[in-house]
Coordinates of C-alpha atoms and ligand atoms in Angstrom, one line a residue:
M198 CA 92.8 96.8 94.4
D199 CA 91.4 98.3 91.1
W200 CA 91.5 102.1 91.5
N201 CA 89.1 102.0 88.7
S202 CA 86.6 99.5 90.0
T203 CA 83.2 101.1 91.2
N204 CA 82.2 97.5 92.7
K205 CA 82.6 98.2 96.5
A206 CA 82.8 94.3 97.1
E207 CA 86.0 94.2 94.9
E208 CA 88.9 92.5 96.6
K209 CA 91.2 95.1 98.5
V210 CA 94.7 96.1 99.0
A211 CA 95.9 96.4 102.7
L212 CA 99.0 98.3 102.5
A213 CA 101.7 98.1 105.1
I214 CA 102.6 101.5 106.5
I215 CA 105.3 102.1 108.9
K216 CA 106.0 105.6 110.6
L217 CA 108.9 107.0 112.4
P218 CA 106.9 109.7 114.3
A219 CA 108.2 113.4 114.4
V220 CA 110.0 114.2 117.8
V221 CA 107.3 117.4 117.9
S222 CA 103.8 117.1 118.3
V223 CA 101.4 117.8 115.2
T224 CA 100.3 121.2 117.0
D225 CA 104.0 122.3 117.5
P226 CA 104.5 125.0 115.2
R227 CA 107.8 123.4 114.4
Y228 CA 106.2 120.2 112.9
G229 CA 107.3 119.7 109.0
G230 CA 104.5 116.9 108.5
A231 CA 105.2 113.5 106.9
I232 CA 108.2 112.8 104.5
L233 CA 107.3 109.4 102.4
I234 CA 110.2 107.6 101.3
N235 CA 110.7 104.7 98.9
P236 CA 113.4 102.6 98.6
G237 CA 113.7 101.5 95.1
G238 CA 113.4 98.0 93.1
P239 CA 111.1 97.9 92.3
G240 CA 109.8 95.8 94.8
A241 CA 111.6 96.5 97.9
S242 CA 110.4 97.4 101.2
G243 CA 109.6 100.7 102.5
V244 CA 108.7 99.1 105.5
N245 CA 112.2 97.8 106.2
M246 CA 113.8 100.7 104.9
V247 CA 112.4 102.9 107.7
L248 CA 113.2 100.3 110.1
E249 CA 116.8 100.5 108.6
Q250 CA 117.4 103.4 107.7
G251 CA 114.4 105.9 109.1
R252 CA 116.6 107.4 111.7
R253 CA 119.3 108.3 109.6
L254 CA 117.0 110.0 107.1
Q255 CA 115.5 111.8 110.0
K256 CA 118.6 113.0 111.2
I257 CA 119.2 114.4 107.8
V258 CA 116.1 116.1 107.2
D259 CA 115.4 117.2 110.7
S260 CA 116.3 120.8 112.1
Q261 CA 120.0 120.4 113.7
N262 CA 118.7 122.1 116.8
T263 CA 117.5 119.7 119.6
P264 CA 113.8 120.1 120.0
L265 CA 114.0 121.2 123.5
P266 CA 114.1 123.6 125.0
V267 CA 112.0 125.3 122.5
Q268 CA 113.9 128.1 120.6
A269 CA 111.9 131.8 121.5
S270 CA 111.3 132.4 117.7
P271 CA 111.4 129.3 116.0
T272 CA 112.8 129.8 112.2
A273 CA 111.8 128.2 109.3
D274 CA 114.7 126.2 109.4
D275 CA 113.3 124.6 112.6
K276 CA 111.4 121.5 111.3
Y277 CA 111.0 118.2 112.4
Y278 CA 109.5 115.3 110.2
D279 CA 107.9 111.9 110.4
I280 CA 109.3 109.5 107.9
I281 CA 106.7 107.3 106.5
G282 CA 107.5 103.9 104.6
F283 CA 105.2 101.7 102.8
D284 CA 105.3 98.2 101.4
P285 CA 104.0 98.7 97.9
R286 CA 101.6 96.7 96.4
G287 CA 102.2 92.8 96.2
I288 CA 105.4 93.4 98.5
N289 CA 106.4 91.8 101.6
N290 CA 103.9 93.0 104.4
T291 CA 101.3 94.2 102.1
T292 CA 98.6 91.9 100.9
P293 CA 97.6 90.2 99.0
Q294 CA 101.3 89.3 98.3
Y295 CA 102.6 88.5 95.1
E296 CA 103.4 85.1 94.9
C297 CA 104.0 83.0 91.6
F298 CA 105.3 80.0 93.7
T299 CA 102.5 77.8 95.3
D300 CA 104.9 76.6 98.1
P301 CA 107.7 78.0 99.7
H302 CA 109.8 75.0 99.4
S303 CA 109.7 75.1 95.2
R304 CA 110.4 79.1 95.6
Q305 CA 113.3 78.3 97.6
R306 CA 114.6 75.5 95.1
W307 CA 114.5 78.1 92.4
S308 CA 116.2 80.7 94.3
L309 CA 119.1 78.4 95.3
D310 CA 119.4 77.5 91.7
N311 CA 119.4 80.8 90.9
E312 CA 122.5 81.2 93.0
F313 CA 124.3 78.2 91.6
L314 CA 123.4 78.4 87.9
D315 CA 125.9 80.4 85.9
L316 CA 125.2 83.9 84.4
L317 CA 123.6 84.8 81.3
G318 CA 126.6 85.4 78.8
S319 CA 129.2 82.8 80.6
S320 CA 128.6 80.3 78.3
T321 CA 125.9 79.4 75.6
V322 CA 124.7 76.8 77.8
A323 CA 124.1 79.3 80.4
T324 CA 122.6 81.6 78.4
E325 CA 119.9 79.2 77.0
Q326 CA 119.4 77.7 80.7
A327 CA 118.7 81.5 81.9
W328 CA 116.4 82.4 79.1
G329 CA 114.6 79.1 79.7
R330 CA 114.1 80.0 83.2
A331 CA 112.9 83.2 82.4
M332 CA 110.4 82.2 80.3
A333 CA 109.3 79.6 82.7
L334 CA 108.8 82.1 85.3
G335 CA 107.0 84.4 83.5
A336 CA 104.8 81.7 82.3
T337 CA 104.2 80.7 85.6
C338 CA 103.6 84.2 87.4
T339 CA 101.1 85.1 84.4
R340 CA 99.0 81.9 84.1
K341 CA 95.4 82.2 84.1
D342 CA 95.0 81.0 87.9
G343 CA 98.1 83.2 88.9
P344 CA 98.0 86.0 91.4
K345 CA 95.5 88.6 90.3
I346 CA 97.4 91.3 91.9
G347 CA 100.0 91.0 89.1
R348 CA 97.5 93.5 86.9
F349 CA 97.2 96.0 89.6
M350 CA 100.8 96.4 91.0
N351 CA 102.3 98.6 88.3
T352 CA 103.6 102.0 89.3
T353 CA 100.6 103.9 88.4
P354 CA 98.1 102.5 90.8
T355 CA 101.0 102.7 93.3
V356 CA 101.2 106.2 92.7
A357 CA 97.3 106.4 93.3
D358 CA 98.1 104.8 96.7
I359 CA 100.5 107.6 97.7
V360 CA 97.5 110.1 97.1
E361 CA 95.6 107.9 99.4
I362 CA 98.2 107.9 102.0
I363 CA 98.5 111.8 102.1
E364 CA 95.0 112.0 102.4
R365 CA 94.6 109.5 105.2
L366 CA 98.0 111.4 107.2
G367 CA 95.8 114.6 106.4
E368 CA 92.8 113.0 108.4
W369 CA 95.0 111.9 110.9
R370 CA 96.7 115.0 111.5
E371 CA 93.6 117.0 111.7
N372 CA 92.0 114.0 114.3
T373 CA 95.4 114.3 116.5
A374 CA 95.5 118.0 116.4
E375 CA 91.8 117.9 118.2
A376 CA 92.7 115.4 120.5
I377 CA 95.7 117.5 122.0
I378 CA 93.8 120.8 121.7
A379 CA 91.0 119.2 124.0
S380 CA 93.6 118.0 126.3
K381 CA 94.9 121.3 126.7
V382 CA 93.0 123.4 129.2
T383 CA 95.7 126.5 129.0
L384 CA 95.2 127.2 125.6
S385 CA 93.3 130.4 124.8
E386 CA 90.4 130.3 122.1
A387 CA 92.6 131.9 119.8
Q388 CA 95.6 129.6 120.3
K389 CA 93.3 126.7 119.7
Q390 CA 92.0 127.7 116.4
G391 CA 95.5 128.4 115.3
N392 CA 96.2 125.1 115.9
R393 CA 93.4 124.1 114.6
D394 CA 94.0 126.1 110.9
A395 CA 97.2 124.7 111.0
A396 CA 96.5 120.8 111.7
R397 CA 93.2 121.1 109.3
W398 CA 92.9 118.1 106.8
K399 CA 92.8 120.1 103.3
E400 CA 90.3 117.3 101.4
D401 CA 91.6 116.2 98.0
E402 CA 94.3 118.7 98.2
E403 CA 96.9 117.1 100.5
L404 CA 100.3 117.8 99.5
L405 CA 103.4 115.3 98.9
Q406 CA 106.8 115.3 100.7
Y407 CA 109.0 112.7 99.3
W408 CA 112.2 111.3 99.1
G409 CA 112.6 108.4 96.6
F410 CA 115.5 106.2 95.6
S411 CA 116.3 104.8 92.4
Y412 CA 113.2 103.1 91.0
G413 CA 111.5 105.3 93.9
A414 CA 112.6 108.4 91.4
V415 CA 110.4 106.9 88.8
L416 CA 107.9 106.6 91.2
G417 CA 108.0 110.3 92.2
A418 CA 108.7 111.4 89.0
T419 CA 105.0 109.8 87.8
F420 CA 103.4 111.4 90.7
A421 CA 104.4 114.8 89.6
A422 CA 103.2 114.1 86.2
M423 CA 99.8 112.7 87.2
Y424 CA 99.5 115.1 90.2
P425 CA 101.3 118.0 89.5
H426 CA 99.4 120.4 91.7
R427 CA 100.2 117.9 94.9
V428 CA 103.7 118.2 94.9
K429 CA 105.1 120.2 98.1
R430 CA 108.7 118.7 98.0
L431 CA 110.3 115.9 95.9
V432 CA 113.7 114.6 96.2
L433 CA 114.5 111.9 93.4
D434 CA 117.6 110.6 94.1
G435 CA 119.6 107.9 91.8
V436 CA 117.4 109.0 88.8
C437 CA 116.2 106.3 86.0
D438 CA 115.1 107.7 82.6
S439 CA 111.8 107.4 83.5
H440 CA 110.8 107.4 79.4
I441 CA 113.3 104.7 78.6
M442 CA 112.1 102.6 81.7
Y443 CA 108.6 102.8 80.8
S444 CA 109.5 101.8 77.1
G445 CA 110.6 98.3 78.4
Y446 CA 114.2 98.2 77.6
S447 CA 116.5 99.7 80.4
T448 CA 119.2 101.0 77.8
A449 CA 119.9 104.4 80.3
N450 CA 121.3 102.4 83.2
V451 CA 124.5 100.8 83.1
L452 CA 126.2 103.4 81.2
D453 CA 128.5 104.5 83.9
T454 CA 128.9 101.1 85.3
D455 CA 132.5 100.2 83.9
K456 CA 133.9 103.7 84.7
I457 CA 133.6 103.0 88.5
M458 CA 136.0 99.6 88.0
E459 CA 138.4 101.7 86.3
K460 CA 138.3 103.8 89.5
F461 CA 138.8 100.9 91.4
F462 CA 142.1 100.0 89.4
E463 CA 143.2 103.6 89.5
I464 CA 142.8 103.7 93.4
C465 CA 144.0 100.5 93.8
H466 CA 147.3 101.5 92.4
Q467 CA 147.2 104.9 93.8
V468 CA 146.9 103.6 97.4
G469 CA 149.2 100.5 97.1
P470 CA 149.4 97.0 98.6
E471 CA 149.0 98.2 101.9
K472 CA 145.8 99.6 101.6
C473 CA 144.6 97.7 98.4
S474 CA 145.7 94.2 98.4
F475 CA 145.5 93.8 94.5
G476 CA 147.5 96.6 93.9
S477 CA 150.6 95.1 94.5
D478 CA 153.1 97.3 92.7
N479 CA 151.1 96.4 89.8
T480 CA 150.2 98.9 87.0
V481 CA 146.8 99.4 86.1
E482 CA 147.1 97.8 82.9
E483 CA 149.2 95.0 85.0
M484 CA 146.1 94.6 87.5
R485 CA 143.6 94.7 85.1
G486 CA 145.2 91.9 82.7
T487 CA 145.4 89.9 86.0
L488 CA 141.5 90.0 86.6
D489 CA 141.0 89.2 82.8
K490 CA 143.2 86.2 82.8
T491 CA 141.7 85.0 86.2
L492 CA 137.9 85.3 84.9
A493 CA 139.1 83.8 81.2
S494 CA 140.7 80.8 83.5
L495 CA 137.6 80.5 85.7
N496 CA 135.3 80.6 83.1
E497 CA 136.9 77.0 82.0
T498 CA 137.7 75.7 85.1
P499 CA 136.2 76.8 88.6
L500 CA 138.4 77.0 91.7
V501 CA 138.0 74.2 94.0
V502 CA 137.8 75.4 97.9
P503 CA 137.3 72.5 100.6
G504 CA 135.1 73.4 103.3
S505 CA 136.0 74.5 106.6
D506 CA 135.1 74.6 110.1
T507 CA 132.2 77.4 109.1
R508 CA 130.9 76.4 105.8
G509 CA 131.1 73.2 103.4
P510 CA 132.9 72.8 100.1
D511 CA 132.3 74.8 97.4
I512 CA 133.6 76.0 93.9
I513 CA 134.3 79.5 92.8
T514 CA 133.2 80.1 89.4
Y515 CA 133.5 83.0 86.6
S516 CA 129.7 84.0 87.3
D517 CA 130.5 84.3 91.6
V518 CA 133.2 86.7 90.8
M519 CA 130.5 88.8 88.3
R520 CA 128.3 88.8 91.0
I521 CA 130.7 90.4 93.8
I522 CA 131.7 93.0 91.4
K523 CA 128.0 94.1 90.7
E524 CA 127.7 94.4 94.5
S525 CA 130.9 96.0 95.1
V526 CA 130.0 98.9 92.7
Y527 CA 126.7 99.5 94.2
E528 CA 128.4 100.3 97.2
A529 CA 132.1 101.5 96.3
L530 CA 133.3 102.7 99.6
E531 CA 132.2 100.2 101.8
K532 CA 133.3 97.0 99.5
F533 CA 136.2 98.1 97.4
P534 CA 138.6 96.8 100.1
L535 CA 137.1 93.6 100.2
L536 CA 136.7 93.3 96.3
A537 CA 140.4 93.8 96.1
D538 CA 141.2 91.1 98.6
V539 CA 138.7 88.9 96.9
F540 CA 140.7 89.5 93.3
T541 CA 143.9 88.9 95.4
D542 CA 143.1 85.6 96.3
V543 CA 141.1 84.5 93.6
S544 CA 144.2 85.3 91.1
H545 CA 146.3 83.3 93.4
G546 CA 143.9 80.1 93.0
N547 CA 142.4 80.5 96.7
G548 CA 138.5 81.1 96.5
S549 CA 138.0 80.7 100.4
I550 CA 137.3 84.5 101.1
L551 CA 134.5 84.6 98.4
A552 CA 133.2 81.0 99.5
D553 CA 132.9 82.7 102.8
L554 CA 131.2 85.2 101.7
K555 CA 128.7 83.4 99.4
S556 CA 128.2 81.1 102.5
A557 CA 127.3 84.2 104.5
D558 CA 124.6 85.2 102.0
K559 CA 123.1 81.5 101.8
I560 CA 119.5 81.2 102.2
P561 CA 119.5 78.9 105.1
I562 CA 117.6 75.5 104.0
C563 CA 115.0 74.0 106.6
P564 CA 116.0 70.6 107.5
S565 CA 112.6 68.6 106.7
D566 CA 111.5 66.7 109.9
N567 CA 108.9 63.9 110.1
S568 CA 105.8 65.9 110.8
E569 CA 103.1 66.3 108.3
D570 CA 103.8 70.0 107.5
G571 CA 107.6 70.4 107.8
F572 CA 107.5 74.2 107.5
K573 CA 105.8 74.6 110.8
T574 CA 109.3 73.9 112.3
C575 CA 111.0 76.6 110.3
P576 CA 110.2 79.9 108.8
P577 CA 108.8 79.8 105.1
Y578 CA 111.4 81.4 102.6
K579 CA 109.9 84.3 101.9
E580 CA 112.2 86.6 99.8
R581 CA 110.3 87.0 96.2
F582 CA 112.2 89.8 95.0
L583 CA 112.7 87.8 91.4
E584 CA 109.0 87.9 91.1
T585 CA 108.0 90.8 92.2
L586 CA 110.8 93.0 90.3
A587 CA 109.8 91.4 87.2
S588 CA 106.0 91.7 87.9
I589 CA 106.6 95.6 88.3
S590 CA 109.0 96.0 85.4
C591 CA 107.1 94.1 83.1
T592 CA 103.7 95.6 83.4
D593 CA 105.4 99.0 83.6
G594 CA 107.1 98.6 80.4
E595 CA 105.4 97.9 77.1
D596 CA 104.4 94.5 76.3
R597 CA 106.8 92.6 74.8
S598 CA 105.3 89.2 75.3
G599 CA 104.9 88.9 71.6
L600 CA 108.3 89.6 70.9
T601 CA 111.3 87.4 69.5
K602 CA 114.0 86.0 71.5
Q603 CA 116.1 87.8 68.8
D604 CA 114.4 91.0 70.0
F605 CA 115.9 90.2 73.5
F606 CA 119.1 89.4 72.3
D607 CA 119.5 92.8 70.5
Y608 CA 118.5 94.4 73.7
Y609 CA 121.4 92.4 75.7
G610 CA 123.6 93.3 72.8
V611 CA 123.0 97.3 73.1
L612 CA 123.7 96.5 77.3
K613 CA 126.7 94.5 76.4
N614 CA 128.2 97.5 74.6
Q615 CA 127.4 99.9 77.4
S616 CA 129.0 97.5 80.2
R617 CA 131.1 94.6 80.2
W618 CA 130.6 94.4 84.1
M619 CA 126.8 94.7 84.5
A620 CA 125.5 93.7 81.3
D621 CA 124.8 90.1 81.9
I622 CA 122.8 91.0 85.5
W623 CA 121.2 93.9 84.3
A624 CA 119.2 91.9 81.0
S625 CA 118.6 89.2 83.1
F626 CA 116.4 91.3 85.5
T627 CA 114.0 92.1 82.8
M628 CA 114.3 88.9 80.6
P629 CA 111.1 87.1 82.0
C630 CA 109.3 90.5 80.3
W631 CA 109.7 88.6 77.0
G632 CA 107.3 85.5 78.1
W633 CA 105.1 88.1 80.3
K634 CA 101.4 87.6 79.3
N635 CA 99.7 90.1 82.1
R636 CA 98.8 93.6 81.1
P637 CA 98.4 96.3 83.8
K638 CA 94.5 97.2 84.3
W639 CA 95.3 100.8 84.5
R640 CA 98.8 102.3 82.9
Y641 CA 99.7 105.8 82.9
E642 CA 100.2 107.0 79.3
G643 CA 101.0 110.7 79.6
P644 CA 104.3 112.0 79.3
I645 CA 106.5 111.9 82.6
A646 CA 106.8 115.6 82.5
G647 CA 105.1 118.6 83.6
S648 CA 105.0 121.8 86.1
P649 CA 104.6 120.9 89.3
A650 CA 103.5 123.0 92.1
H651 CA 106.9 123.2 93.9
P652 CA 110.2 122.2 91.6
I653 CA 111.8 118.9 92.2
L654 CA 115.3 118.3 93.3
W655 CA 117.0 115.5 91.5
I656 CA 120.3 114.0 92.9
G657 CA 122.9 111.8 91.2
N658 CA 126.3 110.6 91.9
T659 CA 129.0 111.1 89.6
L660 CA 129.7 107.5 89.0
D661 CA 126.4 105.6 89.6
P662 CA 126.1 101.9 88.4
A663 CA 122.6 101.9 87.8
T664 CA 121.3 105.3 87.6
P665 CA 123.5 107.7 85.5
L666 CA 124.0 111.2 86.4
R667 CA 123.0 112.1 82.9
N668 CA 119.4 110.8 83.6
A669 CA 119.4 113.4 86.6
Y670 CA 119.9 116.2 83.9
K671 CA 117.7 114.5 81.4
M672 CA 114.7 114.5 83.6
A673 CA 115.1 117.7 85.3
L674 CA 114.7 119.5 81.7
R675 CA 111.3 117.9 81.6
F676 CA 110.0 119.1 84.9
S677 CA 110.1 123.1 85.0
G678 CA 111.7 124.9 87.8
S679 CA 113.9 121.7 88.6
A680 CA 117.6 121.7 90.3
V681 CA 120.3 118.8 89.9
L682 CA 122.7 118.2 92.9
E683 CA 125.7 115.9 91.9
Q684 CA 127.5 114.0 94.5
E685 CA 130.9 113.4 94.0
T686 CA 131.1 109.6 94.7
A687 CA 130.9 106.1 93.2
G688 CA 128.2 104.2 94.1
H689 CA 124.3 103.9 94.1
C690 CA 122.0 106.5 95.2
T691 CA 123.3 109.0 98.0
Y692 CA 122.9 106.7 100.8
S693 CA 126.1 104.7 99.4
S694 CA 127.9 107.4 101.0
D695 CA 127.6 110.1 103.7
S696 CA 127.8 113.6 102.3
K697 CA 127.2 116.5 104.9
C698 CA 127.0 118.8 102.2
T699 CA 124.2 116.7 100.3
A700 CA 122.6 116.2 103.7
E701 CA 122.2 120.4 104.2
N702 CA 121.0 120.9 100.9
V703 CA 118.6 118.2 101.1
R704 CA 117.5 119.6 104.6
R705 CA 117.0 123.4 103.3
Y706 CA 114.9 122.2 100.5
F707 CA 112.7 120.1 102.7
H708 CA 112.4 123.1 105.3
T709 CA 112.2 126.2 103.2
G710 CA 111.8 124.8 99.4
M711 CA 115.0 126.3 98.4
L712 CA 116.8 124.9 95.5
P713 CA 120.7 124.3 95.6
S714 CA 122.1 126.8 93.1
V715 CA 122.7 125.7 89.8
G716 CA 125.9 123.4 88.9
I717 CA 126.1 122.2 92.5
R718 CA 128.4 119.4 93.4
C719 CA 128.9 117.7 96.7
R720 CA 131.7 115.9 98.1
A721 CA 131.1 112.7 100.1
D722 CA 132.8 112.9 103.5
K723 CA 135.0 109.8 103.0
T724 CA 136.3 108.3 100.0
P725 CA 137.0 104.5 99.3
F726 CA 140.4 103.4 101.0
G727 CA 140.4 106.8 102.5
V728 CA 142.0 108.8 99.7
Ligands
NAG173 C1 91.1 104.9 86.4 O1 90.9 105.9 87.0 C2 91.7 107.1 87.0 C3 91.1 108.1 88.1 O2 91.1 107.6 89.4 C4 91.7 107.9 85.7 O3 92.2 108.8 85.6 C5 91.8 106.8 84.5 O4 91.5 107.2 83.6 C6 91.1 105.4 84.8 N1 91.4 104.6 84.1 C7 90.8 103.4 83.3 C8 91.5 102.5 82.6 O5 89.4 103.6 83.5
NAG174 C1 109.7 92.9 105.3 O1 109.5 93.7 106.2 C2 109.9 93.4 107.7 C3 109.5 94.0 108.7 O2 108.2 94.0 109.1 C4 111.4 93.3 107.6 O3 112.0 92.4 108.5 C5 111.9 92.3 106.1 O4 113.1 92.2 106.1 C6 111.5 92.8 104.9 N1 111.6 91.9 103.7 C7 112.1 92.5 102.8 C8 112.4 91.4 101.8 O5 112.5 93.5 102.4
NAG175 C1 143.5 80.9 101.4 O1 143.3 82.6 101.7 C2 142.9 82.4 103.1 C3 142.6 83.9 103.4 O2 143.4 84.9 102.6 C4 144.0 81.9 104.0 O3 143.7 82.0 105.4 C5 144.2 80.0 103.4 O4 145.5 79.9 104.0 C6 144.7 80.2 101.8 N1 144.6 79.1 101.4 C7 145.7 78.5 100.7 C8 145.9 76.9 100.6 O5 146.6 79.2 100.4
NAG176 C1 128.1 98.4 69.7 O1 129.1 99.7 69.4 C2 129.7 99.3 68.2 C3 130.7 100.4 68.3 O2 130.6 101.7 68.9 C4 128.9 99.0 67.2 O3 129.3 99.8 66.0 C5 127.7 98.5 67.4 O4 126.6 98.7 66.3 C6 127.2 98.5 68.6 N1 126.2 97.0 68.9 C7 124.9 97.2 69.3 C8 124.4 95.9 69.3 O5 124.6 98.2 69.7

């Protein structure tokens, strides 16, 4: 748990790791090694990402030749990789889990309240309630007998965990190769030795191949700053400005968010009502006006939505619409058509589509039964994203626990200036930090910069709602030799749209180390509404 402890009896962390194995064995000359991934958050599960997206990622990085039959003379482009994900400290399957609530019922109730309560900024009452809840959560998570792992789950020890992972992988590679060699009686001594040399564990010198998304780019950049000599390949995709993030104020995240909403109106107008229901012959001005009017009215009076065969009664509030906008700008390609339908519906006083969406998202409430422990009959509610996100970002950032409420509201004001559509939600992510009394045991204080052994490939979307492209350029300047690839889409990280061009550049970089040419821009294979 504590990388700086010399006490062997010290509590330990057991990292949950998952591997999608390479399609060739470790002694095959085309074995490319392991690529570690991190899905961001902070606090998202790398195990889950490999389960859900591992094959897609492997398809991008692997050679496009089928592994069998073996090509007569494999080229540098014929490589196949293991894809490895891990749940960072405190997260999901990794133990000890970070838990601020003493029982799953209280967490579930708190989370349901979060969905029900109005967003910060929607009214004075809502803002005060949000602040109060953030302070209550902060005080709970950082109380004296609170979870100990909270002081050991910031990015710095997680970087040290990655070093440990690549060392153990090196050890595993050597042992696995040894077993394969022993089983192959036909190999000559020279071949055996060749296989052995190629697979040898280079103790304390193993190198990292990594693809990190969003906060995963902060993790990767911090690794490169702390262990520059261990960098073999780093693809940092959806880039945060690490320095600003470590300051504790996320003032370099929502700078392009509103441009995505502008894009929505433009495209909707362009494709017309056939494809975008909100477009119905209106100008962009008129659409914007209709949405503004609808939101203002909802903020006074919510829509009444009677229950149906498939869900109970509900109301649609200003906050509900703001939340669906947030979801949609992250995945413009997928969600714009739905967003149009929601706007159309809601602006006509009908909240049924949005109520259906809300209900599909709802955490199921377990019926209490008469047994002594009602949980046994129903899985405990496990989503701990709110606490883990706060714990990692509050301990990564500078201490804000002594600062005033006014300090938070000044920060919130800056965000409001940057984005009408995202400021409220973004500010609420880190609000608990103003009441966070834990400090991390080990926090890397050096600059997030340096000269890595191999240059970094930074990737940004033209319009990203949470990690604007400018951050990729800014971070690239801090690490010598870097290249930036721009993917011409709107959404968060490159996984929000497929791009053959991006895939080819990422693959070439992993295989050969070659960076794309300066100024490269990759188009997406598809665009929202098929425009
Ligand atoms: C913790 O250990 C690392 C090396 O493992 C060292 O670089 C760092 O300075 C130590 N930090 C503290 C607070 O002792
Ligand atoms: C945690 O990991 C499991 C797989 O072990 C996955 O099914 C689940 O969705 C993950 N939870 C989260 C919150 O990512
Ligand atoms: C509301 O919209 C839904 C879906 O668009 C539709 O099925 C329903 O009839 C509408 N309700 C009213 C009262 O117009
Ligand atoms: C918001 O922007 C305006 C105009 O650019 C500026 O005058 C004001 O100081 C800004 N407020 C904050 C809180 O950044």
